[in-house]
mmCIF file of C-alpha atoms in Angstrom:
data_model
loop_
_atom_site.group_PDB
_atom_site.id
_atom_site.type_symbol
_atom_site.label_atom_id
_atom_site.label_comp_id
_atom_site.label_asym_id
_atom_site.label_seq_id
_atom_site.Cartn_x
_atom_site.Cartn_y
_atom_site.Cartn_z
ATOM 1 C CA UNK Q 663 0.000 0.000 0.000
ATOM 2 C CA UNK Q 664 1.144 3.562 -0.706
ATOM 3 C CA UNK Q 665 1.240 5.168 2.741
ATOM 4 C CA UNK Q 666 2.562 8.519 1.508
ATOM 5 C CA UNK Q 667 -0.278 8.782 -1.011
ATOM 6 C CA UNK Q 668 -2.876 7.867 1.639
ATOM 7 C CA UNK Q 669 -1.530 10.544 3.989
ATOM 8 C CA UNK Q 670 -1.624 13.103 1.166
ATOM 9 C CA UNK Q 671 -5.196 12.261 0.115
ATOM 10 C CA UNK Q 672 -6.506 12.485 3.710
ATOM 11 C CA UNK Q 673 -9.797 10.817 2.805
ATOM 12 C CA UNK Q 674 -12.351 11.001 5.652
ATOM 13 C CA UNK Q 675 -9.734 12.491 8.010
ATOM 14 C CA UNK Q 676 -10.887 14.770 10.815
ATOM 15 C CA UNK Q 677 -8.927 17.922 11.682
ATOM 16 C CA UNK Q 678 -6.696 16.162 14.217
ATOM 17 C CA UNK Q 679 -5.877 13.363 11.789
ATOM 18 C CA UNK Q 680 -5.067 15.886 9.046
ATOM 19 C CA UNK Q 681 -2.640 17.636 11.396
ATOM 20 C CA UNK Q 682 -0.968 14.335 12.288
ATOM 21 C CA UNK Q 683 -0.758 13.355 8.601
ATOM 22 C CA UNK Q 684 0.857 16.688 7.702
ATOM 23 C CA UNK Q 685 3.405 16.201 10.479
ATOM 24 C CA UNK Q 686 4.265 12.704 9.228
ATOM 25 C CA UNK Q 687 4.639 13.960 5.651
ATOM 26 C CA UNK Q 688 7.118 16.667 6.606
ATOM 27 C CA UNK Q 689 9.862 14.183 7.515
ATOM 28 C CA UNK Q 690 8.671 10.630 6.782
ATOM 29 C CA UNK Q 691 12.070 9.123 7.608
ATOM 30 C CA UNK Q 692 12.065 10.681 11.076
ATOM 31 C CA UNK Q 693 8.844 8.844 11.958
ATOM 32 C CA UNK Q 694 10.816 5.580 11.921
ATOM 33 C CA UNK Q 695 12.860 6.891 14.863
ATOM 34 C CA UNK Q 696 9.930 8.106 16.961
ATOM 35 C CA UNK Q 697 7.566 6.354 19.353
ATOM 36 C CA UNK Q 698 3.831 6.760 19.140
ATOM 37 C CA UNK Q 699 3.961 8.875 22.316
ATOM 38 C CA UNK Q 700 6.593 11.215 20.842
ATOM 39 C CA UNK Q 701 4.445 11.800 17.768
ATOM 40 C CA UNK Q 702 1.389 12.366 19.964
ATOM 41 C CA UNK Q 703 3.318 14.985 21.969
ATOM 42 C CA UNK Q 704 4.626 16.693 18.819
ATOM 43 C CA UNK Q 705 1.144 16.902 17.263
ATOM 44 C CA UNK Q 706 -0.701 17.825 20.484
ATOM 45 C CA UNK Q 707 -2.841 14.723 20.051
ATOM 46 C CA UNK Q 708 -3.170 11.320 21.701
ATOM 47 C CA UNK Q 709 -1.754 7.894 20.984
ATOM 48 C CA UNK Q 710 -5.282 6.644 20.274
ATOM 49 C CA UNK Q 711 -5.681 9.338 17.580
ATOM 50 C CA UNK Q 712 -2.527 8.105 15.850
ATOM 51 C CA UNK Q 713 -3.610 4.460 16.032
ATOM 52 C CA UNK Q 714 -7.025 5.461 14.680
ATOM 53 C CA UNK Q 715 -5.338 7.258 11.765
ATOM 54 C CA UNK Q 716 -3.260 4.163 10.981
ATOM 55 C CA UNK Q 717 -6.362 1.990 10.923
ATOM 56 C CA UNK Q 718 -8.190 4.508 8.760
ATOM 57 C CA UNK Q 719 -5.611 3.992 5.977
ATOM 58 C CA UNK Q 720 -5.920 0.201 6.227
ATOM 59 C CA UNK Q 721 -3.212 -0.717 8.754
ATOM 60 C CA UNK Q 722 -3.437 -2.632 12.023
ATOM 61 C CA UNK Q 723 -1.773 0.017 14.135
ATOM 62 C CA UNK Q 724 1.298 2.194 14.568
ATOM 63 C CA UNK Q 725 3.784 -0.697 14.533
ATOM 64 C CA UNK Q 726 2.351 -1.908 11.252
ATOM 65 C CA UNK Q 727 2.524 1.683 9.971
ATOM 66 C CA UNK Q 728 6.267 1.902 10.720
ATOM 67 C CA UNK Q 729 6.949 -1.447 9.059
ATOM 68 C CA UNK Q 730 5.058 -0.490 5.904
ATOM 69 C CA UNK Q 731 6.598 2.995 5.813
ATOM 70 C CA UNK Q 732 10.110 1.597 6.203
ATOM 71 C CA UNK Q 733 9.489 -0.812 3.322
ATOM 72 C CA UNK Q 734 8.114 1.971 1.114
ATOM 73 C CA UNK Q 735 11.006 4.313 1.815
ATOM 74 C CA UNK Q 736 13.462 1.433 1.438
ATOM 75 C CA UNK Q 737 15.586 3.106 4.056
ATOM 76 C CA UNK Q 738 16.691 2.229 7.561
ATOM 77 C CA UNK Q 739 16.726 4.873 10.293
ATOM 78 C CA UNK Q 740 20.522 4.597 10.575
ATOM 79 C CA UNK Q 741 20.837 5.516 6.884
ATOM 80 C CA UNK Q 742 19.334 8.965 7.363
ATOM 81 C CA UNK Q 743 21.789 11.792 6.823
ATOM 82 C CA UNK Q 744 22.264 14.319 9.609
ATOM 83 C CA UNK Q 745 23.104 17.433 7.566
ATOM 84 C CA UNK Q 746 21.110 20.402 8.830
ATOM 85 C CA UNK Q 747 19.359 21.796 5.710
ATOM 86 C CA UNK Q 748 19.063 25.260 7.245
ATOM 87 C CA UNK Q 749 22.755 25.549 8.206
ATOM 88 C CA UNK Q 750 24.550 22.657 6.455
ATOM 89 C CA UNK Q 751 28.060 23.838 7.345
ATOM 90 C CA UNK Q 752 29.824 25.914 9.989
ATOM 91 C CA UNK Q 753 32.865 28.165 10.288
ATOM 92 C CA UNK Q 754 34.901 25.275 11.716
ATOM 93 C CA UNK Q 755 34.406 23.055 8.659
ATOM 94 C CA UNK Q 756 37.235 22.523 6.198
ATOM 95 C CA UNK Q 757 36.531 22.990 2.490
ATOM 96 C CA UNK Q 758 36.428 19.202 2.188
ATOM 97 C CA UNK Q 759 33.854 19.036 5.010
ATOM 98 C CA UNK Q 760 31.707 21.644 3.250
ATOM 99 C CA UNK Q 761 31.895 19.748 -0.034
ATOM 100 C CA UNK Q 762 30.858 16.470 1.601
ATOM 101 C CA UNK Q 763 27.980 18.089 3.481
ATOM 102 C CA UNK Q 764 26.611 19.736 0.350
ATOM 103 C CA UNK Q 765 26.843 16.378 -1.421
ATOM 104 C CA UNK Q 766 24.935 14.780 1.450
ATOM 105 C CA UNK Q 767 22.322 17.534 1.301
ATOM 106 C CA UNK Q 768 21.770 16.892 -2.418
ATOM 107 C CA UNK Q 769 21.360 13.160 -1.883
ATOM 108 C CA UNK Q 770 19.083 13.575 1.129
ATOM 109 C CA UNK Q 771 16.884 16.210 -0.515
ATOM 110 C CA UNK Q 772 16.334 14.108 -3.648
ATOM 111 C CA UNK Q 773 15.715 10.901 -1.669
ATOM 112 C CA UNK Q 774 13.143 12.566 0.586
ATOM 113 C CA UNK Q 775 11.222 14.115 -2.295
ATOM 114 C CA UNK Q 776 11.392 10.929 -4.383
ATOM 115 C CA UNK Q 777 9.487 9.022 -1.685
ATOM 116 C CA UNK Q 778 6.453 11.239 -2.274
ATOM 117 C CA UNK Q 779 6.009 10.240 -5.921
ATOM 118 C CA UNK Q 780 3.991 7.582 -7.701
ATOM 119 C CA UNK Q 781 3.487 6.784 -11.363
ATOM 120 C CA UNK Q 782 -0.154 7.918 -11.135
ATOM 121 C CA UNK Q 783 0.791 11.330 -9.774
ATOM 122 C CA UNK Q 784 3.265 12.091 -12.556
ATOM 123 C CA UNK Q 785 0.923 10.660 -15.176
ATOM 124 C CA UNK Q 786 -1.843 13.033 -14.107
ATOM 125 C CA UNK Q 787 0.459 16.047 -14.504
ATOM 126 C CA UNK Q 788 1.656 14.834 -17.917
ATOM 127 C CA UNK Q 789 -1.936 14.378 -19.142
ATOM 128 C CA UNK Q 790 -2.842 17.937 -18.126
ATOM 129 C CA UNK Q 791 0.185 19.374 -19.913
ATOM 130 C CA UNK Q 792 -0.146 17.305 -23.093
ATOM 131 C CA UNK Q 793 -3.809 18.225 -23.503
ATOM 132 C CA UNK Q 794 -3.285 21.952 -22.852
ATOM 133 C CA UNK Q 795 -3.527 24.524 -25.636
ATOM 134 C CA UNK Q 796 -1.194 26.882 -23.745
ATOM 135 C CA UNK Q 797 1.127 26.210 -20.811
ATOM 136 C CA UNK Q 798 2.383 28.767 -18.315
ATOM 137 C CA UNK Q 799 4.701 28.576 -15.322
ATOM 138 C CA UNK Q 800 4.500 30.989 -12.405
ATOM 139 C CA UNK Q 801 7.101 31.479 -9.685
ATOM 140 C CA UNK Q 802 8.298 34.127 -7.264
ATOM 141 C CA UNK Q 803 11.691 34.842 -5.699
ATOM 142 C CA UNK Q 804 14.162 31.954 -5.504
ATOM 143 C CA UNK Q 805 11.743 29.478 -7.118
ATOM 144 C CA UNK Q 806 12.060 31.463 -10.366
ATOM 145 C CA UNK Q 807 15.464 29.832 -10.951
ATOM 146 C CA UNK Q 808 13.984 26.316 -11.126
ATOM 147 C CA UNK Q 809 11.066 27.581 -13.229
ATOM 148 C CA UNK Q 810 13.411 29.180 -15.774
ATOM 149 C CA UNK Q 811 15.423 25.972 -15.966
ATOM 150 C CA UNK Q 812 12.230 24.028 -16.736
ATOM 151 C CA UNK Q 813 11.135 26.577 -19.347
ATOM 152 C CA UNK Q 814 14.553 26.337 -21.040
ATOM 153 C CA UNK Q 815 14.457 22.537 -21.277
ATOM 154 C CA UNK Q 816 10.899 22.530 -22.607
ATOM 155 C CA UNK Q 817 11.720 25.152 -25.245
ATOM 156 C CA UNK Q 818 14.376 22.832 -26.691
ATOM 157 C CA UNK Q 819 11.752 20.190 -27.508
ATOM 158 C CA UNK Q 820 9.291 22.638 -29.023
ATOM 159 C CA UNK Q 821 7.151 23.713 -26.048
ATOM 160 C CA UNK Q 822 6.445 27.411 -25.647
ATOM 161 C CA UNK Q 823 6.141 27.703 -21.867
ATOM 162 C CA UNK Q 824 4.860 31.177 -21.075
ATOM 163 C CA UNK Q 825 6.508 32.943 -18.158
ATOM 164 C CA UNK Q 826 6.494 36.567 -17.081
ATOM 165 C CA UNK Q 827 9.812 38.360 -17.483
ATOM 166 C CA UNK Q 828 9.198 41.515 -15.449
ATOM 167 C CA UNK Q 829 7.960 42.060 -11.876
ATOM 168 C CA UNK Q 830 4.193 42.504 -11.786
ATOM 169 C CA UNK Q 831 3.575 40.780 -15.125
ATOM 170 C CA UNK Q 832 2.522 37.484 -13.541
ATOM 171 C CA UNK Q 833 -1.008 38.669 -12.837
ATOM 172 C CA UNK Q 834 -1.483 40.032 -16.329
ATOM 173 C CA UNK Q 835 -0.220 36.767 -17.808
ATOM 174 C CA UNK Q 836 -2.554 34.715 -15.595
ATOM 175 C CA UNK Q 837 -5.627 36.541 -16.939
ATOM 176 C CA UNK Q 838 -4.789 35.295 -20.461
ATOM 177 C CA UNK Q 839 -5.276 31.630 -19.589
ATOM 178 C CA UNK Q 840 -8.551 29.738 -20.027
ATOM 179 C CA UNK Q 841 -10.149 26.358 -19.369
ATOM 180 C CA UNK Q 842 -8.244 24.949 -22.357
ATOM 181 C CA UNK Q 843 -4.871 25.766 -20.786
ATOM 182 C CA UNK Q 844 -2.671 24.495 -17.975
ATOM 183 C CA UNK Q 845 -0.467 26.402 -15.541
ATOM 184 C CA UNK Q 846 2.306 25.278 -13.210
ATOM 185 C CA UNK Q 847 2.640 27.324 -10.031
ATOM 186 C CA UNK Q 848 5.816 26.868 -7.980
ATOM 187 C CA UNK Q 849 5.680 27.858 -4.301
ATOM 188 C CA UNK Q 850 7.720 26.074 -1.628
ATOM 189 C CA UNK Q 851 5.635 27.377 1.287
ATOM 190 C CA UNK Q 852 2.349 27.581 -0.601
ATOM 191 C CA UNK Q 853 1.602 30.738 1.381
ATOM 192 C CA UNK Q 854 2.893 33.534 -0.875
ATOM 193 C CA UNK Q 855 0.186 36.179 -1.196
ATOM 194 C CA UNK Q 856 1.442 37.092 -4.657
ATOM 195 C CA UNK Q 857 1.231 33.494 -5.894
ATOM 196 C CA UNK Q 858 -2.103 32.977 -4.137
ATOM 197 C CA UNK Q 859 -3.652 35.830 -6.106
ATOM 198 C CA UNK Q 860 -2.289 34.311 -9.327
ATOM 199 C CA UNK Q 861 -3.770 30.937 -8.367
ATOM 200 C CA UNK Q 862 -7.136 32.640 -7.776
ATOM 201 C CA UNK Q 863 -7.043 34.255 -11.232
ATOM 202 C CA UNK Q 864 -6.192 30.938 -12.877
ATOM 203 C CA UNK Q 865 -8.982 29.111 -11.025
ATOM 204 C CA UNK Q 866 -11.454 31.834 -11.961
ATOM 205 C CA UNK Q 867 -10.559 31.122 -15.594
ATOM 206 C CA UNK Q 868 -10.952 27.376 -14.958
ATOM 207 C CA UNK Q 869 -7.338 26.752 -15.954
ATOM 208 C CA UNK Q 870 -5.916 23.386 -14.896
ATOM 209 C CA UNK Q 871 -3.508 24.145 -12.066
ATOM 210 C CA UNK Q 872 -0.436 22.064 -11.196
ATOM 211 C CA UNK Q 873 1.088 23.234 -7.907
ATOM 212 C CA UNK Q 874 4.633 22.358 -6.841
ATOM 213 C CA UNK Q 875 4.898 22.873 -3.080
ATOM 214 C CA UNK Q 876 6.138 21.356 0.157
ATOM 215 C CA UNK Q 877 2.833 22.061 1.909
ATOM 216 C CA UNK Q 878 -0.228 20.343 0.344
ATOM 217 C CA UNK Q 879 -2.605 21.941 2.859
ATOM 218 C CA UNK Q 880 -1.338 25.482 2.337
ATOM 219 C CA UNK Q 881 -3.587 28.153 0.817
ATOM 220 C CA UNK Q 882 -2.127 27.540 -2.648
ATOM 221 C CA UNK Q 883 -1.761 23.785 -2.259
ATOM 222 C CA UNK Q 884 -5.485 23.371 -1.621
ATOM 223 C CA UNK Q 885 -6.279 25.020 -4.966
ATOM 224 C CA UNK Q 886 -4.313 22.489 -7.038
ATOM 225 C CA UNK Q 887 -5.932 20.202 -9.597
ATOM 226 C CA UNK Q 888 -2.689 18.240 -9.429
ATOM 227 C CA UNK Q 889 -0.183 18.666 -6.598
ATOM 228 C CA UNK Q 890 3.484 17.763 -7.033
ATOM 229 C CA UNK Q 891 4.991 17.632 -3.523
ATOM 230 C CA UNK Q 892 8.461 18.541 -2.321
ATOM 231 C CA UNK Q 893 9.769 17.117 0.932
ATOM 232 C CA UNK Q 894 9.708 19.589 3.800
ATOM 233 C CA UNK Q 895 13.254 20.041 5.047
ATOM 234 C CA UNK Q 896 14.296 23.632 5.641
ATOM 235 C CA UNK Q 897 12.721 26.416 7.660
ATOM 236 C CA UNK Q 898 10.379 28.865 5.942
ATOM 237 C CA UNK Q 899 12.034 31.723 7.819
ATOM 238 C CA UNK Q 900 15.643 31.453 9.091
ATOM 239 C CA UNK Q 901 18.193 29.587 6.967
ATOM 240 C CA UNK Q 902 21.604 30.105 5.388
ATOM 241 C CA UNK Q 903 20.253 29.634 1.861
ATOM 242 C CA UNK Q 904 17.557 27.770 -0.087
ATOM 243 C CA UNK Q 905 19.788 24.771 -0.762
ATOM 244 C CA UNK Q 906 17.396 21.925 0.009
ATOM 245 C CA UNK Q 907 14.217 23.446 -1.440
ATOM 246 C CA UNK Q 908 15.973 24.372 -4.698
ATOM 247 C CA UNK Q 909 17.294 20.822 -5.017
ATOM 248 C CA UNK Q 910 13.800 19.436 -4.441
ATOM 249 C CA UNK Q 911 12.260 21.828 -6.966
ATOM 250 C CA UNK Q 912 14.853 20.965 -9.609
ATOM 251 C CA UNK Q 913 14.268 17.267 -9.029
ATOM 252 C CA UNK Q 914 10.488 17.575 -9.416
ATOM 253 C CA UNK Q 915 10.579 19.785 -12.517
ATOM 254 C CA UNK Q 916 13.355 17.749 -14.137
ATOM 255 C CA UNK Q 917 11.317 14.595 -13.507
ATOM 256 C CA UNK Q 918 8.254 16.248 -15.036
ATOM 257 C CA UNK Q 919 10.236 17.350 -18.096
ATOM 258 C CA UNK Q 920 11.650 13.840 -18.519
ATOM 259 C CA UNK Q 921 8.189 12.249 -18.264
ATOM 260 C CA UNK Q 922 6.888 14.630 -20.941
ATOM 261 C CA UNK Q 923 9.903 13.768 -23.085
ATOM 262 C CA UNK Q 924 9.209 10.029 -22.743
ATOM 263 C CA UNK Q 925 5.504 10.499 -23.518
ATOM 264 C CA UNK Q 926 6.463 11.424 -27.126
ATOM 265 C CA UNK Q 927 10.003 10.088 -27.137
ATOM 266 C CA UNK Q 928 10.706 9.800 -30.875
ATOM 267 C CA UNK Q 929 9.240 13.205 -31.729
ATOM 268 C CA UNK Q 930 11.019 14.925 -28.855
ATOM 269 C CA UNK Q 931 14.275 13.164 -29.679
ATOM 270 C CA UNK Q 932 14.108 14.482 -33.244
ATOM 271 C CA UNK Q 933 13.403 18.019 -32.018
ATOM 272 C CA UNK Q 934 16.211 17.877 -29.471
ATOM 273 C CA UNK Q 935 18.770 16.620 -31.995
ATOM 274 C CA UNK Q 936 17.651 19.184 -34.567
ATOM 275 C CA UNK Q 937 18.023 21.924 -31.965
ATOM 276 C CA UNK Q 938 21.562 20.798 -31.158
ATOM 277 C CA UNK Q 939 22.556 20.664 -34.819
ATOM 278 C CA UNK Q 940 21.678 24.344 -35.210
ATOM 279 C CA UNK Q 941 24.503 25.262 -32.851
ATOM 280 C CA UNK Q 942 27.186 22.856 -34.013
ATOM 281 C CA UNK Q 943 28.847 25.469 -36.256
ATOM 282 C CA UNK Q 944 29.005 27.923 -33.341
ATOM 283 C CA UNK Q 945 31.442 25.721 -31.432
ATOM 284 C CA UNK Q 946 35.156 25.120 -31.850
ATOM 285 C CA UNK Q 947 35.570 21.407 -32.486
#
């Protein structure tokens, strides 16, 4: 059974169970290290509430939950990396230490986000994008870097991904989309007021909305027709840099691009090779 998917869907969950599910989704690996009482304390709930949640998703209890989760993650608690995503290195680290910690952060960030994905989830996003007349991508702040990277890759296989170039243009662009189109909105926190207003405009136009976020139950996350999750790792407020979230975003959007590529592999391969051939004479060989 797909435990991560069941916790994301939250079918017939009450408010307490939704809160517990959100807590478990933030760091699924950490749950393997915790007792039922520790989780109850962290979620201001009771052990009976957690057991009830486990049974609601088809498991016998919390012990069964941990066994199934461990099997799904294919990871043992001792394998979990201990790099702090908010402050992955310190002033006492050597350059070699810094390099190793950043490597560990990359591996950990990708592994955590990868556990949230299923074939069905990616297939739904691909269907929306392939059937869309126009596609747009909306981002704000640091997430713009990952969005631009996605737009660049898609352009090279013939997709015109619309994206605003100047501050304030996002809202104007959003009003141009309709029910025949699809938009990707990237927001790590899912709580950006700017992105929320864009999501509202897109929903008013009945545009299919794919949201990439670490918080499915955020204001923006709840508006998604298809939600592509990122593992929650770093703080929304105080951190050295957006290392972990950027890695997660790149992983998700690169996976989405690759799935779209595979969906029409021969056609996209021809376009990609043709695009490369155009620039061969611009390089010293």
